[in-house]
JSON list of C-alpha atoms in Angstrom, two decimals:
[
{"chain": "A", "resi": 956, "resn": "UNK", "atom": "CA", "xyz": [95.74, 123.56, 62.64]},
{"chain": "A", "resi": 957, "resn": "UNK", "atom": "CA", "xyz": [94.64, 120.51, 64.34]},
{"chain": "A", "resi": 958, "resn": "UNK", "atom": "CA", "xyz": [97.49, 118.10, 63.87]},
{"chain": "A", "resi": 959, "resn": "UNK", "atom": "CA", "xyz": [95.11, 115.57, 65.04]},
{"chain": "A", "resi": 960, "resn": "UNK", "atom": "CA", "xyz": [93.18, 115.40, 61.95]},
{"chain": "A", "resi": 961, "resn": "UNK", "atom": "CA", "xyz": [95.99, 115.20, 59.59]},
{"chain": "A", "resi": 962, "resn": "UNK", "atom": "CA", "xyz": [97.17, 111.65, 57.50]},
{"chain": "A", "resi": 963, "resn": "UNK", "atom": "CA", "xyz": [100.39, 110.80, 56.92]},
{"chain": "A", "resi": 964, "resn": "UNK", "atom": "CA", "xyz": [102.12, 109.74, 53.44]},
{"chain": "A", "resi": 965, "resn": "UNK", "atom": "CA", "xyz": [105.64, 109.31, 52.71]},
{"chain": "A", "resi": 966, "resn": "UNK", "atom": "CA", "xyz": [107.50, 111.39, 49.78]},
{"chain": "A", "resi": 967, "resn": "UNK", "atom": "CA", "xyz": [110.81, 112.34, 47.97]},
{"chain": "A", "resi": 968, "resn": "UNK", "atom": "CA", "xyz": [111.90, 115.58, 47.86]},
{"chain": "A", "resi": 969, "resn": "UNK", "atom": "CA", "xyz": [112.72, 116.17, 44.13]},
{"chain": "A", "resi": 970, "resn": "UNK", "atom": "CA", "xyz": [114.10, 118.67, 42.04]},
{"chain": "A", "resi": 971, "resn": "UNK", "atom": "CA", "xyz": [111.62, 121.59, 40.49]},
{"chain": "A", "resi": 972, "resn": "UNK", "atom": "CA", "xyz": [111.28, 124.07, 38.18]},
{"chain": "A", "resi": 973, "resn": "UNK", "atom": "CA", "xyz": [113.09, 127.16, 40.20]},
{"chain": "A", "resi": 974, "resn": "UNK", "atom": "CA", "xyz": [110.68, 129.02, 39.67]},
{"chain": "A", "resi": 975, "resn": "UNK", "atom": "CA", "xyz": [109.14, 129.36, 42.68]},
{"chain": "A", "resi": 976, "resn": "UNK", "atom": "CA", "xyz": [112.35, 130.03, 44.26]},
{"chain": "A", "resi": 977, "resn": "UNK", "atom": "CA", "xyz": [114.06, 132.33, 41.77]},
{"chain": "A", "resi": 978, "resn": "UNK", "atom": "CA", "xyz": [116.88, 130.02, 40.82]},
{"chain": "A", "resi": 979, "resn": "UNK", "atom": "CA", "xyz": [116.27, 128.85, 37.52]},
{"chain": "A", "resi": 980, "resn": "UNK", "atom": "CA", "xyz": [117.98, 131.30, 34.98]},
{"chain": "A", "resi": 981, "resn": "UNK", "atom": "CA", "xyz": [114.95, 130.00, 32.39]},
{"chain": "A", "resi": 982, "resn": "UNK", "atom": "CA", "xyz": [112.27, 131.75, 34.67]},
{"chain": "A", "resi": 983, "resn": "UNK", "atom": "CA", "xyz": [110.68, 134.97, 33.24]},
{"chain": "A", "resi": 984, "resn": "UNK", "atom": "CA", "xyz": [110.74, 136.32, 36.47]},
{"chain": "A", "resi": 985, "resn": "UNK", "atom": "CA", "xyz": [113.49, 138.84, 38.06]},
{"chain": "A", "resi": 986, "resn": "UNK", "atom": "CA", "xyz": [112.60, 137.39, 41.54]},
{"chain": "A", "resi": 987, "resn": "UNK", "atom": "CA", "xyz": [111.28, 134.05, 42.99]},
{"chain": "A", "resi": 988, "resn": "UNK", "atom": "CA", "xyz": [107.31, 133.67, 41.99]},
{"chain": "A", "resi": 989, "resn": "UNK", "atom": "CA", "xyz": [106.50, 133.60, 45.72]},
{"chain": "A", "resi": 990, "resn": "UNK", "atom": "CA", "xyz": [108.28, 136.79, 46.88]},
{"chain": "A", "resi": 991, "resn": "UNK", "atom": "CA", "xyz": [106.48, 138.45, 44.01]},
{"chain": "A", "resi": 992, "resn": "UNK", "atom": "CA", "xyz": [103.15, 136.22, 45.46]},
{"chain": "A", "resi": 993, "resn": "UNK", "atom": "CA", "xyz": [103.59, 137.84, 49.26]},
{"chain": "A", "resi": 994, "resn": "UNK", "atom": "CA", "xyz": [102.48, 141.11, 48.81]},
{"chain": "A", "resi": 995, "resn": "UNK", "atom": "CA", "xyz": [98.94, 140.08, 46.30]},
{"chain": "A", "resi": 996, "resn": "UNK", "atom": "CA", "xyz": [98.29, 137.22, 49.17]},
{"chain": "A", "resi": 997, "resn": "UNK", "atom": "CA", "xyz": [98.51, 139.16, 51.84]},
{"chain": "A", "resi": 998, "resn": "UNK", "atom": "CA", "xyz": [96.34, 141.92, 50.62]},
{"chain": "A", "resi": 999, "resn": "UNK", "atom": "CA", "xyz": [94.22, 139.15, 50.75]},
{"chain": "A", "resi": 1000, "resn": "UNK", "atom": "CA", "xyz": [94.73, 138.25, 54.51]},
{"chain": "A", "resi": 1001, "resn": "UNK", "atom": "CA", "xyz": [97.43, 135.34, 53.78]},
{"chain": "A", "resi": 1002, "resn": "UNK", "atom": "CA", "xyz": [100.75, 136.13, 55.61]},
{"chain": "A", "resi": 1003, "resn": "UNK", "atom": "CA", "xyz": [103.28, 133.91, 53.52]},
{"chain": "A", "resi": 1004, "resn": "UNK", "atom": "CA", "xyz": [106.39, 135.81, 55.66]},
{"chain": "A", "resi": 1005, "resn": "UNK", "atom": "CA", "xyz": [107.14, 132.43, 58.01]},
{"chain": "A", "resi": 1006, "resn": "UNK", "atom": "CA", "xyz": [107.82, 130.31, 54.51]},
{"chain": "A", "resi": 1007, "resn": "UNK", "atom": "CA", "xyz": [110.93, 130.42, 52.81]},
{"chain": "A", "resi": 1008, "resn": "UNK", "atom": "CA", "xyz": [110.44, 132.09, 48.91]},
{"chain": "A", "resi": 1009, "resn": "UNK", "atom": "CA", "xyz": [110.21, 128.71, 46.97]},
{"chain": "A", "resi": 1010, "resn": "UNK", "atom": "CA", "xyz": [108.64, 125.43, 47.64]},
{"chain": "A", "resi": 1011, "resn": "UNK", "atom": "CA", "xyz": [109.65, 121.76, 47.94]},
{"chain": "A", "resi": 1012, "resn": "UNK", "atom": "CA", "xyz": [108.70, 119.65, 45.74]},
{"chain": "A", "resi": 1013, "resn": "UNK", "atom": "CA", "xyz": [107.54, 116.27, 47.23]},
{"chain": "A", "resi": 1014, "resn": "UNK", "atom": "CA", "xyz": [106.86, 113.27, 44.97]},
{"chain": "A", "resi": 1015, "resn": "UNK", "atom": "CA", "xyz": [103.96, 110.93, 46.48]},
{"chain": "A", "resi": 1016, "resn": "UNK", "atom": "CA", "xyz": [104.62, 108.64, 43.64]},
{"chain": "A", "resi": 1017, "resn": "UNK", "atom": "CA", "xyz": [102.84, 106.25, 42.79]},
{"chain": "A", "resi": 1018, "resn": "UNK", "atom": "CA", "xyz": [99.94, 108.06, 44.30]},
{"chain": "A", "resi": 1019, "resn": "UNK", "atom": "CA", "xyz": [98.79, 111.28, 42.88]},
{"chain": "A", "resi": 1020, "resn": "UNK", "atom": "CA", "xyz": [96.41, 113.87, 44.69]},
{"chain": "A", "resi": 1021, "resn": "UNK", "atom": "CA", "xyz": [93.43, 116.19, 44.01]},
{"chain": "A", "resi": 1022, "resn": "UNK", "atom": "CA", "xyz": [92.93, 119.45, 45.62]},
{"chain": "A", "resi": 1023, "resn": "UNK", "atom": "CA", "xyz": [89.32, 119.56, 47.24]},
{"chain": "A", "resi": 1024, "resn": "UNK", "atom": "CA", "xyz": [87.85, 122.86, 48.65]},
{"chain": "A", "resi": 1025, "resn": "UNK", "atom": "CA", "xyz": [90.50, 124.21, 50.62]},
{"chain": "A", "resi": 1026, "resn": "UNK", "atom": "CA", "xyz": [89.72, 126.86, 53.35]},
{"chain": "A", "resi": 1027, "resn": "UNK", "atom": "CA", "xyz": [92.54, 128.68, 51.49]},
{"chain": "A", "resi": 1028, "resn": "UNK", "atom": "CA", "xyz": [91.30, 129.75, 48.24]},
{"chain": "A", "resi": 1029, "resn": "UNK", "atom": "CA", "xyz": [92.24, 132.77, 46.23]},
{"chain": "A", "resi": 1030, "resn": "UNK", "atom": "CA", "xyz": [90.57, 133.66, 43.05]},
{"chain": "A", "resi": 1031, "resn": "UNK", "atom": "CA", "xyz": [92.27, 136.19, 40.70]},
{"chain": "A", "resi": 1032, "resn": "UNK", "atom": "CA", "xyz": [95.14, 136.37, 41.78]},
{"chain": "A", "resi": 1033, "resn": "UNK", "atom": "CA", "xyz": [97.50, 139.06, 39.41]},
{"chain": "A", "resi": 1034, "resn": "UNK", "atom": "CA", "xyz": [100.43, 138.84, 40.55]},
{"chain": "A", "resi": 1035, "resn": "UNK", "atom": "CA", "xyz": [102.41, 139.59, 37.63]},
{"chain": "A", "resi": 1036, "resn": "UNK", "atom": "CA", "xyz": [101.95, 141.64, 34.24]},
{"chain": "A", "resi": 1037, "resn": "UNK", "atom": "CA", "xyz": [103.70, 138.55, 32.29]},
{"chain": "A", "resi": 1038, "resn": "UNK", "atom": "CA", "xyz": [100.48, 136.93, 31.97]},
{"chain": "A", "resi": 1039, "resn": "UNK", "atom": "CA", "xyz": [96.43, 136.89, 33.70]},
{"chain": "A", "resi": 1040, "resn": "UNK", "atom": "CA", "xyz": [95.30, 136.68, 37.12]},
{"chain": "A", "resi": 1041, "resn": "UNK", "atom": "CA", "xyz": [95.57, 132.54, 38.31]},
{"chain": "A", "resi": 1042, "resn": "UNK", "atom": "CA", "xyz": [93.64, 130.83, 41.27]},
{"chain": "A", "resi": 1043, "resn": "UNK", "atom": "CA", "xyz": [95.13, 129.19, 44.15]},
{"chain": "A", "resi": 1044, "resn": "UNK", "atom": "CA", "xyz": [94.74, 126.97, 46.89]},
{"chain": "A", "resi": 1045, "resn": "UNK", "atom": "CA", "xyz": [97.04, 126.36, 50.03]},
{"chain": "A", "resi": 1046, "resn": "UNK", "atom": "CA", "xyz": [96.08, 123.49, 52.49]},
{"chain": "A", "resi": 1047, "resn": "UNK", "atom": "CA", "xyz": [97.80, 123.50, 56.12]},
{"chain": "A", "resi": 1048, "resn": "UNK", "atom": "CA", "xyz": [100.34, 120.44, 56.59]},
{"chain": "A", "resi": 1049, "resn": "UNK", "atom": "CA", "xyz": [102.98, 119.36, 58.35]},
{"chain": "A", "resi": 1050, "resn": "UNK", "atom": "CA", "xyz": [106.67, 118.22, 56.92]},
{"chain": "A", "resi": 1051, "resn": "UNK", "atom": "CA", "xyz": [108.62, 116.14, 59.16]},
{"chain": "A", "resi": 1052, "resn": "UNK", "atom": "CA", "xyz": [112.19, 116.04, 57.46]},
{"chain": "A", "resi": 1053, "resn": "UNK", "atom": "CA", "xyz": [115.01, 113.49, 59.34]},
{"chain": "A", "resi": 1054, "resn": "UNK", "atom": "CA", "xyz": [112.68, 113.63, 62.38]},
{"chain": "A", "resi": 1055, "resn": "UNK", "atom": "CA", "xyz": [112.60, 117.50, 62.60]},
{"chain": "A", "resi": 1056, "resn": "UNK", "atom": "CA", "xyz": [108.78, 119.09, 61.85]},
{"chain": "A", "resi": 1057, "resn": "UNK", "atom": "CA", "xyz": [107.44, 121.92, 60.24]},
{"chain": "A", "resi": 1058, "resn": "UNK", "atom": "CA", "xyz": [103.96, 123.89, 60.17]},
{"chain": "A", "resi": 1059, "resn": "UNK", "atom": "CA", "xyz": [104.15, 124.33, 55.85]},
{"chain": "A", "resi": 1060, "resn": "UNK", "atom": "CA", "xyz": [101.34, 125.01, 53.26]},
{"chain": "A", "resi": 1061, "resn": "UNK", "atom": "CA", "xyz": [100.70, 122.95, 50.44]},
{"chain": "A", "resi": 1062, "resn": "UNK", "atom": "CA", "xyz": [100.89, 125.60, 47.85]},
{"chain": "A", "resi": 1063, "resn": "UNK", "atom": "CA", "xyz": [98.51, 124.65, 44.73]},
{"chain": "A", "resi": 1064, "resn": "UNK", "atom": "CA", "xyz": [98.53, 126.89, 41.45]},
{"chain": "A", "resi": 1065, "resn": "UNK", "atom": "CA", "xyz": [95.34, 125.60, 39.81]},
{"chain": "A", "resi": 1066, "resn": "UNK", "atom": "CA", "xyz": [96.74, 124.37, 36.42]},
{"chain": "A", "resi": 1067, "resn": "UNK", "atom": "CA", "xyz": [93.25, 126.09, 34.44]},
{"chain": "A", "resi": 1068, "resn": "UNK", "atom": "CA", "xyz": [94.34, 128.96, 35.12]},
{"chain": "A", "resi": 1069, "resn": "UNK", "atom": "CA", "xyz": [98.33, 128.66, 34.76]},
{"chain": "A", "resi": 1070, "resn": "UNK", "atom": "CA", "xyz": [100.56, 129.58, 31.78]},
{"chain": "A", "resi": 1071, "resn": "UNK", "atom": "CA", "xyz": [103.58, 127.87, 32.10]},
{"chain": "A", "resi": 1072, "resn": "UNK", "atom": "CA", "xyz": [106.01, 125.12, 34.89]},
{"chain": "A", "resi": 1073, "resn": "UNK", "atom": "CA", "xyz": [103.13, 122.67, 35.47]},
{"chain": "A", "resi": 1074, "resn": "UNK", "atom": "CA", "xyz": [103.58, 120.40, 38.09]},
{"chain": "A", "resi": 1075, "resn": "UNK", "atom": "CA", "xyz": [102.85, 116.39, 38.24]},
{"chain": "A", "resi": 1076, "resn": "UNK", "atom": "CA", "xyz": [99.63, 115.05, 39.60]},
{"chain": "A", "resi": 1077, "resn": "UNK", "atom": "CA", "xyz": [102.34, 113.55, 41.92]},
{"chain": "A", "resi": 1078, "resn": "UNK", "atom": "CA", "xyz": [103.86, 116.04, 43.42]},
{"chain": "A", "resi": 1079, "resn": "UNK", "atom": "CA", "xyz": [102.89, 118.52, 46.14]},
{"chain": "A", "resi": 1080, "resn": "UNK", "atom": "CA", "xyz": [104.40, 122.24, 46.45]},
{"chain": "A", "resi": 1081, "resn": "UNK", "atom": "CA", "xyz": [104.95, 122.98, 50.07]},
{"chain": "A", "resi": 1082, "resn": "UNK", "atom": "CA", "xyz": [105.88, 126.31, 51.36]},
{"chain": "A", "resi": 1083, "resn": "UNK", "atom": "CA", "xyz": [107.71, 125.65, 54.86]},
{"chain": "A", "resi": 1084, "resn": "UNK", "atom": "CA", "xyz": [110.40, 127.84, 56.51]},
{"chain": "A", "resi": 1085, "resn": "UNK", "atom": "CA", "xyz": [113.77, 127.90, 55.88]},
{"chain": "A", "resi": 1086, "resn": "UNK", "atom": "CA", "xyz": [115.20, 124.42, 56.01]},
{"chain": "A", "resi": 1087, "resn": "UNK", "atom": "CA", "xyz": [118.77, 124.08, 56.22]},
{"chain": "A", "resi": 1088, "resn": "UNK", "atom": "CA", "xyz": [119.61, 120.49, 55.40]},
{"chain": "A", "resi": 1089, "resn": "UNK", "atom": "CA", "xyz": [116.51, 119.86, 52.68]},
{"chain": "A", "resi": 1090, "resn": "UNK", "atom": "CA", "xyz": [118.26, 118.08, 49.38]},
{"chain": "A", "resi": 1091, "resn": "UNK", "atom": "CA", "xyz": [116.82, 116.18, 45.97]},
{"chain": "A", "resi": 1092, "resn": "UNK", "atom": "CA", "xyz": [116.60, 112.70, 47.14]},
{"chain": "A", "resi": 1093, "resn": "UNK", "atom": "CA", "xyz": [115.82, 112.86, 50.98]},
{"chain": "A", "resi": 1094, "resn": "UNK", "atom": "CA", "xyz": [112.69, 110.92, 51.90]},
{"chain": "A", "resi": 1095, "resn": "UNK", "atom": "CA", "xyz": [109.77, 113.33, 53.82]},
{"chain": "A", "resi": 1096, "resn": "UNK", "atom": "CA", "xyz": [106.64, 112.35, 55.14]},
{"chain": "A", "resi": 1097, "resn": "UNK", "atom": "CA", "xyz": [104.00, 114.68, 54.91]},
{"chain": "A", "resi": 1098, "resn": "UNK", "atom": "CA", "xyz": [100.98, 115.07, 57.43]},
{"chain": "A", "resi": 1099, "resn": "UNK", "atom": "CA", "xyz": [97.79, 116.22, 55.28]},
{"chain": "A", "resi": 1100, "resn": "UNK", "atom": "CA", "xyz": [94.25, 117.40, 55.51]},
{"chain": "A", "resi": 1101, "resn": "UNK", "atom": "CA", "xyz": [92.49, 114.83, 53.05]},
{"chain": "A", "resi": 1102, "resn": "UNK", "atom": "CA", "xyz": [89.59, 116.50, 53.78]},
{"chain": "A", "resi": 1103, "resn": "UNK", "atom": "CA", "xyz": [91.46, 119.46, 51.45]},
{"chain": "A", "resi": 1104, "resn": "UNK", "atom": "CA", "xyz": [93.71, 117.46, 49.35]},
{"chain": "A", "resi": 1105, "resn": "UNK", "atom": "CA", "xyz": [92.78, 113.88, 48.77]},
{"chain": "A", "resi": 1106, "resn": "UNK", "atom": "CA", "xyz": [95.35, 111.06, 48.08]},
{"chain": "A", "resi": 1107, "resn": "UNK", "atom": "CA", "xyz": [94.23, 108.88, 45.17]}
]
């Protein structure tokens, strides 16, 4: 990823579904969404094992976002039996959290092709690694390829 050609904008981390991560006792799922997401990505030549099994939510309020055509693009994707195959879209970006930085993926569930926990037109998934001190509240700034997702 050339970190050259990525645009900053300032977030909020805020709280989500949990979902993604497995921690909502609501979720349908025995598992978070993603580790059940690793093994139908990767047959598909995405290797999600650097990023932690859930996302953080950022909040780009009051601007919103639009995925574009990401390099990243996955048509089809079943996997679960719970409900049909959904698209997806992951753009390369960069977190920096309290001055500490992370390679992440913004991780896009196209919402025509979703069932259920839709997100904001405000807030972007990202998949990073493991981040210890991450909390509801903290302000982020993301680094972003508006090229792939563009700010509005």
């Amino acid at each position: 990823m050339n970190r050259e050609c990525l645009v900053p904008i300032r977030g909020v981390v805020r709280r989500g579904h949990g979902v993604a991560s497995g921690a909502s006792d609501q979720s349908p799922y025995p598992v978070s969404t993603i580790e059940l997401q690793r093994v139908a990505f990767g047959e598909r030549g995405l290797d999600l094992s650097p990023y932690y099994s859930g996302t953080i939510n950022v909040d780009i309020s009051p601007r919103t976002f639009a995925i574009g055509k990401c390099r990243l693009h996955f048509r089809n994707v079943r996997w679960t039996d719970l409900h049909q195959p959904e698209h997806f879209s992951f753009s390369p970006c960069v977190l920096d959290l309290n001055g500490a930085v992370y390679d992440g993926l913004i991780y896009y569930p196209h919402p025509e092709t979703k069932e259920r926990h839709f997100q904001s037109d405000n807030i972007l998934e990202v998949l990073a690694p493991y981040i210890e001190n991450v909390s509801h509240g903290k302000p982020v700034t993301l680094f972003l390829d508006v090229g792939e997702v563009t700010l509005v």
